[in-house]
XYZ file of C-alpha atoms in Angstrom:
347
model
C 0.000 0.000 0.000
C 1.420 3.387 -0.945
C 1.245 6.321 1.429
C -1.175 8.464 -0.585
C -2.777 10.267 2.303
C -4.485 13.583 2.757
C -4.772 16.493 0.375
C -1.690 18.553 1.141
C 1.287 16.414 2.164
C 1.265 12.863 0.856
C 4.663 12.122 2.402
C 3.839 13.227 5.932
C 1.417 10.450 6.830
C 2.076 6.786 7.486
C -0.946 4.521 6.761
C -1.554 1.735 9.237
C -3.930 -1.068 8.403
C -7.084 -1.644 10.400
C -9.467 -4.528 10.470
C -10.082 -7.521 12.667
C -7.714 -8.737 15.362
C -4.274 -9.840 14.239
C -4.622 -8.101 10.899
C -1.455 -6.923 9.204
C -0.701 -4.562 6.353
C 2.272 -2.556 5.158
C 3.005 0.993 4.105
C 5.881 2.347 2.085
C 7.682 5.370 3.463
C 9.150 7.184 0.520
C 11.518 4.507 -0.841
C 11.251 1.159 -2.512
C 10.952 -1.864 -0.209
C 10.914 0.390 2.877
C 7.874 -1.417 4.199
C 6.499 -0.730 7.658
C 4.047 -3.245 9.049
C 2.126 -2.689 12.253
C 0.310 -5.704 13.672
C -2.677 -5.221 15.914
C -2.778 -7.910 18.631
C -5.811 -10.020 19.451
C -4.961 -9.812 23.140
C -4.397 -6.325 24.608
C -1.643 -7.680 26.876
C 0.393 -8.802 23.858
C 2.915 -6.410 22.319
C 2.201 -4.484 19.157
C 4.883 -5.320 16.603
C 6.434 -3.173 13.915
C 8.043 -5.039 11.035
C 10.432 -3.260 8.721
C 11.735 -5.542 5.991
C 13.093 -8.759 7.524
C 13.494 -7.321 11.025
C 10.636 -7.659 13.494
C 10.749 -5.281 16.427
C 8.279 -5.721 19.282
C 7.901 -2.267 20.719
C 5.011 -2.418 23.151
C 4.760 -4.707 26.116
C 2.355 -3.342 28.718
C 3.676 0.129 27.794
C 0.362 1.915 27.647
C 1.930 5.355 28.041
C 3.087 5.396 24.419
C 0.729 7.156 22.037
C 0.636 4.552 19.260
C -0.063 1.750 21.706
C -2.925 3.680 23.276
C -4.526 3.986 19.835
C -4.657 0.250 19.277
C -5.425 -1.187 22.707
C -8.801 -2.787 23.209
C -9.637 -0.493 26.132
C -11.217 2.078 23.901
C -13.191 3.661 26.715
C -10.180 4.172 28.988
C -9.539 7.757 30.041
C -5.962 7.383 28.778
C -6.919 5.889 25.404
C -6.410 7.803 22.159
C -8.833 7.260 19.324
C -7.125 6.463 16.009
C -7.625 8.935 13.199
C -9.840 8.510 10.142
C -9.467 5.567 7.793
C -9.054 5.834 4.056
C -10.995 3.885 1.394
C -8.747 0.845 1.864
C -9.223 0.732 5.639
C -5.805 2.101 6.599
C -5.525 4.439 9.566
C -4.103 7.823 8.667
C -1.309 8.596 11.158
C 0.072 12.083 10.582
C 3.814 11.919 11.325
C 6.845 13.829 10.070
C 8.852 11.808 7.522
C 12.005 13.726 8.514
C 11.894 12.316 12.031
C 10.370 8.945 11.153
C 13.002 7.938 8.580
C 15.846 7.448 11.146
C 13.567 5.154 13.157
C 12.677 3.186 10.039
C 16.392 2.683 9.414
C 16.910 1.774 13.085
C 14.399 -1.045 12.734
C 16.429 -2.340 9.791
C 19.944 -2.324 11.226
C 19.715 -1.267 14.869
C 21.665 2.006 14.528
C 20.582 5.625 14.847
C 22.139 7.650 12.022
C 21.112 11.306 11.786
C 21.885 13.892 9.135
C 23.312 17.191 10.372
C 20.018 18.999 9.705
C 17.880 16.572 11.743
C 16.933 17.596 15.275
C 17.692 14.868 17.832
C 14.812 16.002 20.047
C 12.365 15.573 17.156
C 13.501 12.006 16.468
C 13.338 11.265 20.206
C 9.738 12.493 20.327
C 8.942 10.243 17.370
C 10.586 7.273 19.090
C 8.506 7.950 22.197
C 5.347 8.013 20.058
C 6.100 4.556 18.689
C 7.553 3.301 21.961
C 10.819 2.035 20.443
C 12.701 1.720 23.722
C 16.105 0.864 22.233
C 16.026 3.991 20.080
C 14.806 6.067 23.029
C 17.866 5.106 25.081
C 20.282 5.924 22.249
C 18.597 9.226 21.391
C 18.409 10.305 25.042
C 22.170 9.832 25.349
C 22.730 11.748 22.098
C 20.516 14.610 23.275
C 22.288 14.845 26.646
C 25.666 14.975 24.913
C 24.404 17.664 22.533
C 23.173 19.770 25.450
C 26.514 19.431 27.222
C 28.280 20.605 24.067
C 26.037 23.668 23.912
C 26.836 24.465 27.546
C 30.557 23.948 26.984
C 30.755 21.117 29.535
C 32.200 18.428 27.273
C 35.640 17.048 28.142
C 38.532 18.457 26.150
C 40.167 16.018 23.748
C 43.693 15.503 22.425
C 42.774 17.659 19.428
C 41.739 20.574 21.667
C 44.965 20.377 23.674
C 47.112 20.232 20.537
C 45.376 23.349 19.177
C 46.083 25.195 22.424
C 49.734 24.098 22.474
C 50.372 25.048 18.853
C 48.798 28.491 19.276
C 50.760 29.321 22.452
C 54.329 30.726 22.374
C 57.000 28.633 24.077
C 57.635 31.383 26.649
C 53.956 31.617 27.657
C 52.163 29.473 30.236
C 49.097 27.418 29.416
C 46.321 27.486 32.012
C 43.931 24.532 32.159
C 42.834 25.147 35.732
C 39.602 23.322 36.552
C 39.228 21.995 32.992
C 37.595 18.620 32.257
C 39.888 16.070 30.572
C 37.999 12.894 31.512
C 39.243 9.900 29.449
C 41.283 12.180 27.179
C 44.283 10.658 25.407
C 47.222 12.995 26.076
C 49.905 10.332 25.866
C 53.440 11.223 24.688
C 52.686 14.975 24.514
C 55.009 17.742 25.712
C 52.910 19.345 28.458
C 55.657 21.017 30.492
C 54.826 23.826 32.937
C 51.057 23.718 32.339
C 48.673 24.644 35.149
C 46.294 21.694 35.712
C 45.204 22.824 39.169
C 41.748 21.441 40.100
C 41.552 19.741 36.676
C 39.274 16.717 36.268
C 41.492 14.088 34.654
C 40.293 10.731 35.947
C 40.749 7.816 33.508
C 42.975 10.115 31.433
C 45.946 8.694 29.484
C 49.204 10.575 30.089
C 51.527 7.655 29.380
C 54.967 8.793 28.233
C 54.016 12.481 28.492
C 56.456 15.156 29.662
C 54.758 16.763 32.662
C 57.827 18.414 34.185
C 57.008 21.556 36.147
C 53.234 21.033 35.863
C 50.871 22.014 38.658
C 48.363 19.294 39.593
C 47.345 20.668 42.986
C 44.004 19.128 44.036
C 43.520 17.691 40.542
C 41.596 14.432 40.098
C 43.881 11.916 38.365
C 42.288 8.785 39.795
C 42.516 5.690 37.567
C 44.653 7.651 35.103
C 47.591 6.152 33.212
C 50.912 7.993 33.674
C 53.215 5.082 32.908
C 56.682 6.275 31.920
C 55.779 9.959 32.354
C 58.333 12.646 33.247
C 57.173 14.247 36.508
C 60.231 16.329 37.395
C 59.470 19.215 39.794
C 55.708 18.620 39.640
C 53.411 20.234 42.192
C 50.878 17.587 43.209
C 49.920 18.544 46.748
C 46.542 17.075 47.757
C 45.981 15.610 44.275
C 43.886 12.459 43.875
C 45.905 9.672 42.217
C 43.973 6.743 43.660
C 44.415 3.551 41.604
C 46.548 5.460 39.079
C 49.277 3.769 37.046
C 52.637 5.528 37.603
C 54.845 2.605 36.631
C 58.432 3.623 35.732
C 57.880 7.376 36.189
C 60.750 9.803 36.781
C 60.435 12.383 39.580
C 64.135 13.190 40.101
C 65.408 16.624 39.107
C 69.108 16.780 38.107
C 69.224 20.201 39.786
C 68.014 18.758 43.081
C 64.591 20.460 43.216
C 62.160 17.909 44.705
C 58.681 17.113 43.430
C 56.009 18.229 45.904
C 53.388 15.514 46.506
C 52.481 16.440 50.063
C 49.097 15.061 51.124
C 48.559 13.277 47.805
C 46.164 10.325 47.629
C 47.998 7.344 46.096
C 45.792 4.657 47.567
C 46.119 1.505 45.460
C 48.406 3.247 42.944
C 51.173 1.430 41.074
C 54.559 3.214 41.277
C 56.739 0.184 40.603
C 60.175 0.993 39.215
C 59.757 4.764 39.572
C 62.620 7.130 40.358
C 61.303 9.142 43.322
C 64.530 10.460 44.835
C 63.953 13.365 47.270
C 60.215 13.477 46.486
C 58.053 15.073 49.191
C 55.302 12.621 50.213
C 54.669 14.050 53.667
C 51.312 12.873 55.139
C 50.473 11.213 51.824
C 48.133 8.216 51.612
C 49.854 5.190 50.070
C 47.694 2.436 51.517
C 47.899 -0.740 49.385
C 50.165 1.086 46.926
C 52.864 -0.763 44.976
C 56.334 0.791 45.340
C 58.463 -2.205 44.436
C 61.981 -1.476 43.160
C 61.547 2.289 43.557
C 64.352 4.762 44.199
C 63.261 6.672 47.306
C 66.615 8.048 48.432
C 66.157 11.091 50.693
C 62.393 10.955 50.113
C 60.173 12.553 52.751
C 57.525 10.065 53.921
C 56.965 11.566 57.375
C 53.432 10.939 58.616
C 52.549 9.012 55.451
C 50.093 6.112 55.528
C 52.071 3.117 54.220
C 49.710 0.434 55.510
C 49.931 -2.748 53.385
C 52.294 -0.897 51.041
C 54.766 -3.063 49.111
C 58.247 -1.478 49.254
C 60.140 -4.647 48.354
C 63.470 -4.031 46.644
C 63.252 -0.250 47.030
C 66.119 2.068 47.946
C 65.147 3.997 51.106
C 68.571 5.385 51.955
C 68.224 8.558 54.065
C 64.436 8.500 53.571
C 62.390 10.200 56.304
C 59.796 7.763 57.668
C 59.162 9.473 61.003
C 55.596 9.028 62.180
C 54.644 6.951 59.125
C 52.100 4.144 59.449
C 54.072 1.017 58.516
C 51.450 -1.562 59.498
C 51.765 -4.704 57.318
C 54.128 -2.873 54.950
C 56.548 -5.124 53.029
C 60.289 -4.301 53.198
C 61.762 -7.407 51.610
C 65.003 -7.420 49.578
C 65.884 -3.857 50.624
C 68.906 -2.417 48.823
C 70.089 -0.492 51.901
C 69.421 -1.123 55.610
C 66.557 0.800 57.198
C 67.790 2.530 60.363
C 65.523 3.021 63.349
C 66.447 6.706 63.382
C 64.545 7.075 60.119
C 61.282 5.946 61.718
C 61.495 7.218 65.318
C 60.449 10.783 66.092
């Protein structure tokens, strides 16, 4: 059956067959073989099914809040029911819908993906999906709409491309300021990010593997679950930063000039720092519970008042390290390179 409906816009209406229970008919929607079939159930508790080509999609299952379902339920006298529109000479119901918004749903029923042209409003397609009660499409479109709104408000995380643009447009003698910026899950690996201000930045699950972060400020930044494996962290300022469960395997914190990295009060709970060069680093009152510091160079490091409970320091070099007042409960000190003197731990 072709969609020849109404007097003004023959492409804006989708005919739906009527008749006795369990009747089925199809309607083309502007292209060959783009058949939409809506089956009316004999039992109101059964789902109404839409068939598009070979794919059958059951879209209503006790979901009486959707408009199309309320048209074809048997409870015609319900206060929430919607009476179907007029029928044409062949018995098809005339459903007035926008073809612009219906076409993406028709394609979704074919291949299960929502693909929108740049000139199609996501909110309009979402409203159409709600009309037909296509729950899978509703979930996808809701996510798309939320992301679009975040982009309009400027709340989307910056990407590698955004950072590269900022770096290339900034002179080498100028400082970049990314204070409080969102970098969630951004891939910034192997970039030269020296001397950038990341204070208060949101960088959890961010990839900074192999990046040069020397001289950067990460004070109170959220770097939890981030990957900094092999990064250069010379002279960084990380006081009170959150590095819980972060990967800092084989990082370098040692400055040839002797200026220590400041990580006072940092949260390294469950972090992996195995094989890192942390000579003279300031970890005063830091939290390193359950952290892995195997084979680390911690010569002259300040760990006074740090929480090292269940921390694995096996094979590490703690020569002249300050451990006064540190919590060493269940900490592992096996295969130490240099002896640990009591004077390092007693106040």
